[in-house]
Tab-separated table of C-alpha atoms in Angstrom:
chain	number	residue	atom	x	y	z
W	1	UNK	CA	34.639	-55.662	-11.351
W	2	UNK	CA	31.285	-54.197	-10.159
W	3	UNK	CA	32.895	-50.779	-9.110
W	4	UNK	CA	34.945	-50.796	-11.560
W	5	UNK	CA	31.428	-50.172	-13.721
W	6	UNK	CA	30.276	-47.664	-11.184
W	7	UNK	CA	33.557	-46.125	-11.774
W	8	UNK	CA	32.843	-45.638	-15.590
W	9	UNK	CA	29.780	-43.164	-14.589
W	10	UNK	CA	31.597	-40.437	-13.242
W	11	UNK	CA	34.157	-40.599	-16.007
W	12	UNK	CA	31.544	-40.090	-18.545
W	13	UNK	CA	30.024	-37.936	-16.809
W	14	UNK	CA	33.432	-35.369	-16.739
W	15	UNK	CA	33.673	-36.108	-20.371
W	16	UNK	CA	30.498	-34.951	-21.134
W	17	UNK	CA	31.140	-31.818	-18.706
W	18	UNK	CA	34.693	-31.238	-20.107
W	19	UNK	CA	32.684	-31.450	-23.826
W	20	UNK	CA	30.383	-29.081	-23.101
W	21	UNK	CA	32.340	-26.644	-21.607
W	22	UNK	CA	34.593	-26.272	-25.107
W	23	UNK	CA	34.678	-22.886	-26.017
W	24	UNK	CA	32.997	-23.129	-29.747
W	25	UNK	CA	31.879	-19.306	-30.602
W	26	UNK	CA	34.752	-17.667	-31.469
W	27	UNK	CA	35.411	-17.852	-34.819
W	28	UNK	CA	39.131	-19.409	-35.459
W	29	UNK	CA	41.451	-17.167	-37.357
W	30	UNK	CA	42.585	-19.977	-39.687
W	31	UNK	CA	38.730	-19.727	-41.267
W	32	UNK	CA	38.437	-17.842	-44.228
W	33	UNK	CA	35.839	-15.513	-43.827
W	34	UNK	CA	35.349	-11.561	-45.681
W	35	UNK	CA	38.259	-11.476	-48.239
W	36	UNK	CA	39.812	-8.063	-48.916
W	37	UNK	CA	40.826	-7.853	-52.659
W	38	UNK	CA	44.735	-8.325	-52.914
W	39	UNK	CA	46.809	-5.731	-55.583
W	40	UNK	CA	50.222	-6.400	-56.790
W	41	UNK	CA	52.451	-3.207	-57.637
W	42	UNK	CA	54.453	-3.291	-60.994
W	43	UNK	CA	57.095	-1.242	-62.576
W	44	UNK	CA	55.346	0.355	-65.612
W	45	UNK	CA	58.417	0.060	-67.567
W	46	UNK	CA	59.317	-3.079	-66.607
W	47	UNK	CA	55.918	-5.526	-66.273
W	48	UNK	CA	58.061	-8.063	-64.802
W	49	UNK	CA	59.090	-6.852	-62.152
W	50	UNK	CA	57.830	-5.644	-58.941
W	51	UNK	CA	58.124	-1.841	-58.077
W	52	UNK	CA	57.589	-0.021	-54.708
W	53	UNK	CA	55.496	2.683	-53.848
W	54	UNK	CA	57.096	5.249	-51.442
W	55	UNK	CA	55.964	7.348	-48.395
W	56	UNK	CA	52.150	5.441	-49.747
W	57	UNK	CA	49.243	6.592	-47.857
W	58	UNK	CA	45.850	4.172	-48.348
W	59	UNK	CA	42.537	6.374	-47.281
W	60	UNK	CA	39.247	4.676	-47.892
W	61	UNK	CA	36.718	7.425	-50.059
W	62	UNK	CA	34.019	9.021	-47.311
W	63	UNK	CA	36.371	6.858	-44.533
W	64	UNK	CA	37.926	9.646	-42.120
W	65	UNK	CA	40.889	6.991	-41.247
W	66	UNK	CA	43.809	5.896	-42.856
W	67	UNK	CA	43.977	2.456	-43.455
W	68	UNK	CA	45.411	0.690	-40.663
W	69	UNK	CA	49.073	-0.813	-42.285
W	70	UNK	CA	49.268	1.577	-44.763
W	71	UNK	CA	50.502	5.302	-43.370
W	72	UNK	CA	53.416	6.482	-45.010
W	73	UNK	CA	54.936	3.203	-46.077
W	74	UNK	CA	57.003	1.909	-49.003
W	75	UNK	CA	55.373	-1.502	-50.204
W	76	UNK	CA	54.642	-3.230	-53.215
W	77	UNK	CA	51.406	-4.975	-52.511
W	78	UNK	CA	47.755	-3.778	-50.915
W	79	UNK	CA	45.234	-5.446	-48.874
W	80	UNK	CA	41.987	-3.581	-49.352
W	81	UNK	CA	38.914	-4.621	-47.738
W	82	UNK	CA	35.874	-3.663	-49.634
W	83	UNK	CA	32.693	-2.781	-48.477
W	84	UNK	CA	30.152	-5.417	-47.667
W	85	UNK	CA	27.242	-2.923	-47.438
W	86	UNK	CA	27.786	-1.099	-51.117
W	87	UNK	CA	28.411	-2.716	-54.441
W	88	UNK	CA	31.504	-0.103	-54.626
W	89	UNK	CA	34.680	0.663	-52.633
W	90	UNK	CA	37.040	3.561	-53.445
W	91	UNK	CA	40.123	4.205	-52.158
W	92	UNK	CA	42.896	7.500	-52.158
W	93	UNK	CA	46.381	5.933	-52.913
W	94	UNK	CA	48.603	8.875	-51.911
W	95	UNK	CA	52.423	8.462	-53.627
W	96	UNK	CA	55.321	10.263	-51.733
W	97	UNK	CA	53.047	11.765	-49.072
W	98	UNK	CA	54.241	13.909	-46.511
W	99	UNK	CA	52.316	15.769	-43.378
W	100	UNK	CA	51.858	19.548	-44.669
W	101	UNK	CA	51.056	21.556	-40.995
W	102	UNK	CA	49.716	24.362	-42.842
W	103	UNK	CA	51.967	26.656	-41.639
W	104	UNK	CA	50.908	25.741	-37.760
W	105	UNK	CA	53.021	22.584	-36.514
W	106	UNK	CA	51.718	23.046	-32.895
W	107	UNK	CA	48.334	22.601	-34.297
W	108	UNK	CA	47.519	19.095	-35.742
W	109	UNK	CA	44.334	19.208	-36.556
W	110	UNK	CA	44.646	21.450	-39.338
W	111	UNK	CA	47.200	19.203	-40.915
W	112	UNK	CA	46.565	17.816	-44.446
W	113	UNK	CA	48.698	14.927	-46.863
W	114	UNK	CA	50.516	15.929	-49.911
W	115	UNK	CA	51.270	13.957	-52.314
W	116	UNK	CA	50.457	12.470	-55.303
W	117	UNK	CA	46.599	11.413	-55.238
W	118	UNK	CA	45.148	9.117	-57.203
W	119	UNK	CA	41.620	7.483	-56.698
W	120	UNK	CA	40.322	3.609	-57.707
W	121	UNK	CA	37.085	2.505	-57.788
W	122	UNK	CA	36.451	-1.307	-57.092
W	123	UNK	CA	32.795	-2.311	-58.589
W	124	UNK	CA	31.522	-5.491	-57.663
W	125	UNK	CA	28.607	-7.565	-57.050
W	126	UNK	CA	27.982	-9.223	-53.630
W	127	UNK	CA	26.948	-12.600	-52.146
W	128	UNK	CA	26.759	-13.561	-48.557
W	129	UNK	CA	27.903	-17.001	-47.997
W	130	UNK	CA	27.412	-19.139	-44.526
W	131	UNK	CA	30.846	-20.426	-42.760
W	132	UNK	CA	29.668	-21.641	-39.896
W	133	UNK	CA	28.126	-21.425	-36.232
W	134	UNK	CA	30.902	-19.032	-34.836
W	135	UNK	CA	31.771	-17.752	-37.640
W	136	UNK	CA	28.182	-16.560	-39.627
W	137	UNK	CA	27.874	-15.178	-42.831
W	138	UNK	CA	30.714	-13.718	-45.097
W	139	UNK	CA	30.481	-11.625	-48.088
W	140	UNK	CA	32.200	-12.577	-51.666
W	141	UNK	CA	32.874	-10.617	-54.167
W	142	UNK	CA	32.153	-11.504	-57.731
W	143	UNK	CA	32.451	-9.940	-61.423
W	144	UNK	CA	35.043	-7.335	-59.763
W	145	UNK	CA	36.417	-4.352	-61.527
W	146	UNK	CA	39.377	-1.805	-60.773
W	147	UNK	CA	38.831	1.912	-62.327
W	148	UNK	CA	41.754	4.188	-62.106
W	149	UNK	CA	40.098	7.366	-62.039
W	150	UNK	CA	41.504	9.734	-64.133
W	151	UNK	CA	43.103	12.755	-63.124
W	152	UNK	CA	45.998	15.180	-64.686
W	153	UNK	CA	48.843	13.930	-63.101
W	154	UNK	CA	47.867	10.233	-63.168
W	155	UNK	CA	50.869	7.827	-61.280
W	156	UNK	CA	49.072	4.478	-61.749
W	157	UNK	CA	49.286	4.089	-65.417
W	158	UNK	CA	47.547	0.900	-65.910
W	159	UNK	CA	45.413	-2.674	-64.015
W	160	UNK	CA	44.815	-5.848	-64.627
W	161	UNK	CA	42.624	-8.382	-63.348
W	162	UNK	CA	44.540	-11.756	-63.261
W	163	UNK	CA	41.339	-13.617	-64.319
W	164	UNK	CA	38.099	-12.809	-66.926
W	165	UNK	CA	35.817	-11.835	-64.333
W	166	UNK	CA	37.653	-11.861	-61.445
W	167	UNK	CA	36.268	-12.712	-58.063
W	168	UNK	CA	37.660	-12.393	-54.915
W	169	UNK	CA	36.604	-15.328	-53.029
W	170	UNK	CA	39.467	-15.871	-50.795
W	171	UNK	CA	42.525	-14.482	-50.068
W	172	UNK	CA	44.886	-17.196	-51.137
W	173	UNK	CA	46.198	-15.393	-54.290
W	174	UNK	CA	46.097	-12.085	-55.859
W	175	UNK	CA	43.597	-10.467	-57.685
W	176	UNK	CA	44.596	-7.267	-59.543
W	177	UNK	CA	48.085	-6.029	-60.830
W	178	UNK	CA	48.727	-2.371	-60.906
W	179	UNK	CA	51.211	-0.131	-63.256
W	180	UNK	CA	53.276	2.708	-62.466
T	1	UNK	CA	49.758	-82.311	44.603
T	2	UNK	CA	51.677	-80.811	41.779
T	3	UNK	CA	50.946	-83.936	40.034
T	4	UNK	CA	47.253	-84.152	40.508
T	5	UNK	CA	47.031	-80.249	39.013
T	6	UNK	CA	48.472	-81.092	36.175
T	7	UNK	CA	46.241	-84.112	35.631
T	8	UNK	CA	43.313	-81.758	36.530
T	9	UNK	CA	44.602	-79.233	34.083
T	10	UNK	CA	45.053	-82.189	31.268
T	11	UNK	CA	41.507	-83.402	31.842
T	12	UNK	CA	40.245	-79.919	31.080
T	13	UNK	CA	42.343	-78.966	28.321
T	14	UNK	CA	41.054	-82.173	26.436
T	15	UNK	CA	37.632	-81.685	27.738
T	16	UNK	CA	37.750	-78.004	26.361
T	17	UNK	CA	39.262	-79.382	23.351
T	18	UNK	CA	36.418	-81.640	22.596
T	19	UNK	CA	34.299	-79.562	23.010
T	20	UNK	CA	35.697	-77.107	20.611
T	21	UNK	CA	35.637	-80.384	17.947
T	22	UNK	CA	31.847	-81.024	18.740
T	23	UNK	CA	30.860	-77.528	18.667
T	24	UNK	CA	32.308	-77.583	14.720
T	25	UNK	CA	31.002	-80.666	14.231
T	26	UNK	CA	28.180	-79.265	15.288
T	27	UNK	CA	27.930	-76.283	12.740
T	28	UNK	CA	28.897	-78.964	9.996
T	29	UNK	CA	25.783	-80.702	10.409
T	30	UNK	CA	23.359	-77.757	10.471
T	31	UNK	CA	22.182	-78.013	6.772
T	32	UNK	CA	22.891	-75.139	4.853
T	33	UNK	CA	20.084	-75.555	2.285
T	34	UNK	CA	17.951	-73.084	5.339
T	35	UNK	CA	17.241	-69.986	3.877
T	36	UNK	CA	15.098	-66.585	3.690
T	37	UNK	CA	11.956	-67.635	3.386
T	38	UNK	CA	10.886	-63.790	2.405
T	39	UNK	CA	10.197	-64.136	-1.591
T	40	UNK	CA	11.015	-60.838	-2.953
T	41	UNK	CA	8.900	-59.590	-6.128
T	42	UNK	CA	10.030	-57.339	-8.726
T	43	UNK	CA	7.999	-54.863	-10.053
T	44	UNK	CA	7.999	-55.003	-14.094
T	45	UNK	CA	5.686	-51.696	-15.703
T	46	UNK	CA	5.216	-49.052	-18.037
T	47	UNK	CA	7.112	-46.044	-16.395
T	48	UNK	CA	6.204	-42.784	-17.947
T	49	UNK	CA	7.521	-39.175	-17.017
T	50	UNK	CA	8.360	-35.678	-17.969
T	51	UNK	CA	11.773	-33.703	-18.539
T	52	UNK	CA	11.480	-30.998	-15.479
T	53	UNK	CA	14.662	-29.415	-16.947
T	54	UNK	CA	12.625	-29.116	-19.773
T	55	UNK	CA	9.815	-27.478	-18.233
T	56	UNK	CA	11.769	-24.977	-16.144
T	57	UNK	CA	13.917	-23.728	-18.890
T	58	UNK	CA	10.324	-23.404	-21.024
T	59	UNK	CA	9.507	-20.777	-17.619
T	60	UNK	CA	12.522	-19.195	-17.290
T	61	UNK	CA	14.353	-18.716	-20.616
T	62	UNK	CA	12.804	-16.344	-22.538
T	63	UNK	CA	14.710	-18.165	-25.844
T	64	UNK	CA	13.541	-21.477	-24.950
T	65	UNK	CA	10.542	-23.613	-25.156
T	66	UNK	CA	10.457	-27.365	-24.816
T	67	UNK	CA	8.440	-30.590	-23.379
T	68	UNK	CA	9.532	-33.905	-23.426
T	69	UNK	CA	7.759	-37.374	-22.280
T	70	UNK	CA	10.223	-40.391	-21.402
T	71	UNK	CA	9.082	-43.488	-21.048
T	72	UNK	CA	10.772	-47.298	-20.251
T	73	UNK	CA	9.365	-50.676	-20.428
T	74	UNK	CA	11.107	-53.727	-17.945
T	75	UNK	CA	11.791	-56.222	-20.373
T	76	UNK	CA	14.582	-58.198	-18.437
T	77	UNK	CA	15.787	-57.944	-14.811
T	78	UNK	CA	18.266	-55.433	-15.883
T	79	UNK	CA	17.012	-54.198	-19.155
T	80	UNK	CA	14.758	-51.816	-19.870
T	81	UNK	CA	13.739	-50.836	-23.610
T	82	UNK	CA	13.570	-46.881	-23.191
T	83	UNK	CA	12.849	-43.794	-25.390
T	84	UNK	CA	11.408	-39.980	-25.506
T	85	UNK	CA	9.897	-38.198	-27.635
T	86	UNK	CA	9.600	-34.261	-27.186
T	87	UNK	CA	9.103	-30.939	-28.722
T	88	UNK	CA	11.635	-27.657	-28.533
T	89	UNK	CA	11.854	-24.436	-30.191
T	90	UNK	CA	15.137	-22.701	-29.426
T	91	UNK	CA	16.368	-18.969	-30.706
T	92	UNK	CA	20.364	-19.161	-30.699
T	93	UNK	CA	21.629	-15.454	-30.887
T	94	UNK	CA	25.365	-14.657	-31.252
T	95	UNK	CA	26.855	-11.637	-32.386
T	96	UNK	CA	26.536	-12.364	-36.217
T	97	UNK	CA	22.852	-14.818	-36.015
T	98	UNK	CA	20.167	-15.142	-34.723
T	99	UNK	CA	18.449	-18.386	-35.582
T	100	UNK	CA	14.729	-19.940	-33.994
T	101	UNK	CA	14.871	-23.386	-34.618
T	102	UNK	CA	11.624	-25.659	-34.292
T	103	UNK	CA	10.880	-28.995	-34.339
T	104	UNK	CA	10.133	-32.420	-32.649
T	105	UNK	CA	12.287	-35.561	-31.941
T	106	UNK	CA	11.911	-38.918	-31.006
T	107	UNK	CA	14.728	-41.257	-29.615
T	108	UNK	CA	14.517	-44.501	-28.833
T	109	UNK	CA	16.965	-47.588	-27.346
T	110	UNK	CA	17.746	-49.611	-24.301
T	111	UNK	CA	18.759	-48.851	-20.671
T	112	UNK	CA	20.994	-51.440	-18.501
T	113	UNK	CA	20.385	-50.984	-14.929
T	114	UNK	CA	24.015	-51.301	-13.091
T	115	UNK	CA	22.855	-51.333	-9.025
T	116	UNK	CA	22.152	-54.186	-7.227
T	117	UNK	CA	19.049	-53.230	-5.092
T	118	UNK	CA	18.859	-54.320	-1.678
T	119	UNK	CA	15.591	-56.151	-0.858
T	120	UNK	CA	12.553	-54.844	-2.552
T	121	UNK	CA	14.395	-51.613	-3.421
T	122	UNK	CA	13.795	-50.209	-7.043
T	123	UNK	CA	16.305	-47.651	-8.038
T	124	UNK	CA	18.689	-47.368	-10.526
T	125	UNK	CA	22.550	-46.408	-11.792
T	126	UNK	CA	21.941	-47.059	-15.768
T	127	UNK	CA	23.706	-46.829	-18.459
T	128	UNK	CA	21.750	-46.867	-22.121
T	129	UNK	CA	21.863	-46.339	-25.932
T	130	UNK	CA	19.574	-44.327	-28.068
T	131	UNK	CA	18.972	-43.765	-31.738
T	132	UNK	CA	17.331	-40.467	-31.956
T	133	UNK	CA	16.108	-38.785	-35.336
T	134	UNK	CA	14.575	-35.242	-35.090
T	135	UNK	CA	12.592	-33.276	-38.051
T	136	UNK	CA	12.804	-29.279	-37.436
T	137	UNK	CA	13.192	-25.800	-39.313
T	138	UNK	CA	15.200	-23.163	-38.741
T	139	UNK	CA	14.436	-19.394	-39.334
T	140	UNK	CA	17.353	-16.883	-40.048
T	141	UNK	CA	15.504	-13.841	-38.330
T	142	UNK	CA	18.578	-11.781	-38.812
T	143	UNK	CA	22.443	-12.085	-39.703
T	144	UNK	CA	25.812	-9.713	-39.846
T	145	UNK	CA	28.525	-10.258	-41.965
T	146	UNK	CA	31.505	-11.483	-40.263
T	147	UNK	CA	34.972	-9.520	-41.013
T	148	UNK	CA	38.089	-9.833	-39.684
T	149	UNK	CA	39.195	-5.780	-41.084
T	150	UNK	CA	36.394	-3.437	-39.694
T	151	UNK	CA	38.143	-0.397	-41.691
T	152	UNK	CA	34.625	-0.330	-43.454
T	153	UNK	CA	32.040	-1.049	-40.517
T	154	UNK	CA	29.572	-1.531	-39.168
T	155	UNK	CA	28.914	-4.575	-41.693
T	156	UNK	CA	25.774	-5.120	-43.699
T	157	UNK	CA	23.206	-6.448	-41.348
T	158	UNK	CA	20.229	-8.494	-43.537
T	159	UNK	CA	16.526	-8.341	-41.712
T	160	UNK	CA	15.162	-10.397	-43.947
T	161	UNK	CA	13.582	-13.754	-42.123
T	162	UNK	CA	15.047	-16.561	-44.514
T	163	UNK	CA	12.743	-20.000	-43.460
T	164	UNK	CA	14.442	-23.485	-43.917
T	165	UNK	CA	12.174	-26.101	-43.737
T	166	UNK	CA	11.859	-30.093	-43.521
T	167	UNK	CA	15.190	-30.737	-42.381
T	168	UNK	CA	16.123	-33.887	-40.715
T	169	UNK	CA	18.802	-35.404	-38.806
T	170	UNK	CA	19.780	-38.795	-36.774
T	171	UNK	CA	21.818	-39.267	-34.741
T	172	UNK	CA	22.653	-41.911	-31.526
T	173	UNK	CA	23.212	-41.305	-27.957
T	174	UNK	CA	25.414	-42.764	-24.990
T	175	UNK	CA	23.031	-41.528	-22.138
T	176	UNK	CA	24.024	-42.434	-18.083
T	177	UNK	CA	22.225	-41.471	-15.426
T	178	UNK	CA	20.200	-42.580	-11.805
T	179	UNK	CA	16.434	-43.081	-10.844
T	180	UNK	CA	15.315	-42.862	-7.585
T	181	UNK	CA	11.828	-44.473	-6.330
T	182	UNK	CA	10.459	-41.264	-4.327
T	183	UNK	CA	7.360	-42.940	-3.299
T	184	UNK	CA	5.472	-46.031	-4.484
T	185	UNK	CA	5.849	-46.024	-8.071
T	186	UNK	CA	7.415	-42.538	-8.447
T	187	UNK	CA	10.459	-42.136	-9.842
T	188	UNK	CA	12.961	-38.708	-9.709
T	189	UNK	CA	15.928	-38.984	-12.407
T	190	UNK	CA	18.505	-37.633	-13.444
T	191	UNK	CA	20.433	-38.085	-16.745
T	192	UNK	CA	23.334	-37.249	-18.772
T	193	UNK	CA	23.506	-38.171	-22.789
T	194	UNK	CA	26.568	-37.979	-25.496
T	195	UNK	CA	25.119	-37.580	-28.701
T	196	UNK	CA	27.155	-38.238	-32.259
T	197	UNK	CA	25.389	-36.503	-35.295
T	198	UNK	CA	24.850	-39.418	-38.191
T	199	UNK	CA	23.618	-37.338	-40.978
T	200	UNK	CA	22.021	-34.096	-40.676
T	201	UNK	CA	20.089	-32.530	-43.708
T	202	UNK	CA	22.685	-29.124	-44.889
T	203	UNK	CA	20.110	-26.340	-45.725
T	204	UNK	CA	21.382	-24.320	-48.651
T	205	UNK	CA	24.091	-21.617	-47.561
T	206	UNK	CA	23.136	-22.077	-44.102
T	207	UNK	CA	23.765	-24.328	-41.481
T	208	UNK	CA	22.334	-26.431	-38.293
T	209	UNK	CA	22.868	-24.148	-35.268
T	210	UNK	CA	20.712	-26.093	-32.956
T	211	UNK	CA	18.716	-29.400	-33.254
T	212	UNK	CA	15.484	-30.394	-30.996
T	213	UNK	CA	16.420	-33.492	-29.162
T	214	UNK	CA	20.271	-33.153	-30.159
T	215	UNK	CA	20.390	-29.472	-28.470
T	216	UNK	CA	23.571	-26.940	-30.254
T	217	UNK	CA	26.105	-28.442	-33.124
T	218	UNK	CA	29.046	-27.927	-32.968
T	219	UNK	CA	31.348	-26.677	-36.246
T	220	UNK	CA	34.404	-28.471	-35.056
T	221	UNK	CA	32.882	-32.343	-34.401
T	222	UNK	CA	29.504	-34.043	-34.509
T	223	UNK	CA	29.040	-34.260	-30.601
T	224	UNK	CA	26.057	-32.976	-28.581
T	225	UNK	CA	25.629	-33.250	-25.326
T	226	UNK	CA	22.212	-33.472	-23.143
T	227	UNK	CA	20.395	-33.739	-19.521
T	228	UNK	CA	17.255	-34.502	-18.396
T	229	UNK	CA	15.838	-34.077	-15.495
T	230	UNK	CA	12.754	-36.228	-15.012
T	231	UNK	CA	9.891	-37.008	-12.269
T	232	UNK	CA	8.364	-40.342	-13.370
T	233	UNK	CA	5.446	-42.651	-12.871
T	234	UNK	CA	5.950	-46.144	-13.392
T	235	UNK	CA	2.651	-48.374	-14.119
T	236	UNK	CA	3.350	-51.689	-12.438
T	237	UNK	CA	1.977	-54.201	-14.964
T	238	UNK	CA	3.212	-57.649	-13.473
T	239	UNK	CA	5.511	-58.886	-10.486
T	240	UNK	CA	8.247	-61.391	-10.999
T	241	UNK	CA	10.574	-63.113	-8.072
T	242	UNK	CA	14.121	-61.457	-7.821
């Protein structure tokens, strides 16, 4: 009976050790942290119903990269992230893009999209919002707005927030529809 | 002739035998109420000591200062009434914070010595409970926002030194450990403590990275974990018989 209470020493002892030792600075992946602002595509004609975009290309305004998931794809539905360090993000959505070579297809780096460009601007106000140890600070957007800059040859005819001043907080649901 | 041996042989067998009786009887009859005469004292004192740990880290780690006195009182052969108070200021940098917190702590409880000392031997295999409450702050010298898309980056990065002040928590403490009589009245120990957070005061949009006398949180449970390494001197106040 004695050792068997010397025993219990060491064993809380490798619990403690064992405790310790948990890895608890990576943030998990199941936390919700920095939401990107979710759009759903729409057939103009048809509000109801849900309309690809084809051969879409997604290029962030000033960003020299496309964004990753969204080179030359058909989809009905964008994941932007927005900016945490401006109160405004603006993306290129390029419809039915294709790689012009400029007349040089051994030379890539002279290449350029066409397509059909159009710009949006998302304005929003920012707050920075603890989540935990591993995980810091993330940003949430509030009061949110989505511009469709105009051009002459428009292809997004219309948005819609789904809520009076819509936030994005989370990415649970979405938060804009768009027209074309 | 062959008769005569065996007679011989009888007589010594039962002489042999006897004997063998009277020697037990013998031992029967020695009282057993003899004992040690050697009365062994116990000390009972005041021992108070310093965290070493404590100290070191305060020399080495550039993101660490601390000092912590422990003291225990012999109230029963076994049980001691124990408790520390102490002092740390610790900067916990990750790749999004960077947090100093500072404050003081004091924790208080029993210890239950396990080892049965030989003679006038004085050491110890414990086991002990704490209650512990600390009051700190906690600067925010710097934070980046944490994203999982870095499309946009690098992320905003604030500079601003946020300051969160008077917050409290309590929390109570499984602690095992050993002390070791060096010398006369000096002790060398060496400790291990589980700590479970009670309630913690939440500053606003901000949380409890690290908490003097309860050491780092933890975002998944409320368990801390501790060690002390102390060199102790114990006061002898009064002797008692073991």
């Amino acid at each position: 009976m004695k050792y068997l209470k010397i025993l219990i020493i060491p064993l809380i002892l490798i619990a403690i050790l064992s405790i310790s030792c948990e890895r608890d600075d990576i943030c998990p992946e199941s936390t919700p942290t920095t939401p990107s602002v979710i759009i759903d595509v729409f057939d103009f004609t048809n509000q109801e119903s849900r309309k690809n975009i084809f051969d879409l290309v997604v290029v962030g305004v000033d960003n020299d990269d496309i964004l990753p998931g969204y080179s030359f794809v058909s989809s009905n539905n964008l994941v932007l992230p927005l900016k945490s360090t401006e109160n405004t993000t603006q993306y290129t959505l390029i419809k039915e893009a294709s790689v012009n070579d400029n007349g040089t297809p051994d030379d890539p780096t002279d290449d350029f999209i066409d397509g059909n460009y159009d710009t949006i601007t998302l304005n929003y106000s920012r707050e920075n919002v603890y989540v935990s140890r591993a995980c810091g600070y993330k940003t949430i957007y509030k009061n949110v707005t989505l511009t469709i800059e105009e051009d002459n040859d428009n292809w997004i005819l219309s948005q819609q927030p789904l809520n009076p001043n819509q936030s994005v907080e989370d990415e649970s649901t979405t938060h804009f529809n768009i027209f074309h | 002739m062959n008769r005569q041996h065996t007679l011989t042989y009888f007589i010594s067998s039962i002489f042999i035998l006897a004997f063998c009786v009277f020697v037990n009887a013998q031992n029967d009859s020695i009282p057993s109420t003899v004992k040690d005469t050697i009365i062994i004292k116990e000390k009972y004192g005041l021992r108070i000591g310093a965290d070493l740990s404590k100290l070191g880290r305060s020399f080495f780690e550039d993101e660490y200062t601390g000092f912590e006195i422990a003291g225990d009182f012999r109230l029963k052969k076994r049980l001691y009434l124990a408790g520390e108070i102490g002092f740390e200021e610790k900067t916990t940098i990750t790749d999004y914070l960077d947090i100093t917190s500072t404050g003081s702590y004091l924790k208080a409880g029993v210890d239950f010595n396990l080892y049965q000392n030989w003679l006038d031997m004085d050491n110890m295999i414990f086991f002990g409970f704490r209650v512990g409450a600390s009051t700190f702050s906690q600067n925010l010298n710097s934070f980046t926002i944490y994203t999982t898309d870095q499309y946009w980056s690098p992320q905003l990065t604030s500079n601003d030194l946020q300051e969160f002040d008077g917050l409290t928590a309590i929390w109570t403490e499984l602690i095992v450990g050993i002390k070791v009589e060096l010398v006369n009245n000096l002790f060398l120990g060496l400790n291990a403590q589980l700590k479970f957070m009670g309630t913690e005061t939440e500053p606003d949009n901000f949380g409890n990275v690290f908490i003097p006398g309860f050491n780092k949180t933890t975002d998944s449970s409320g368990i801390g974990v501790g060690y002390g390494y102390t060199l102790a001197y114990r006061v002898p106040i009064y002797k008692k018989n073991k």
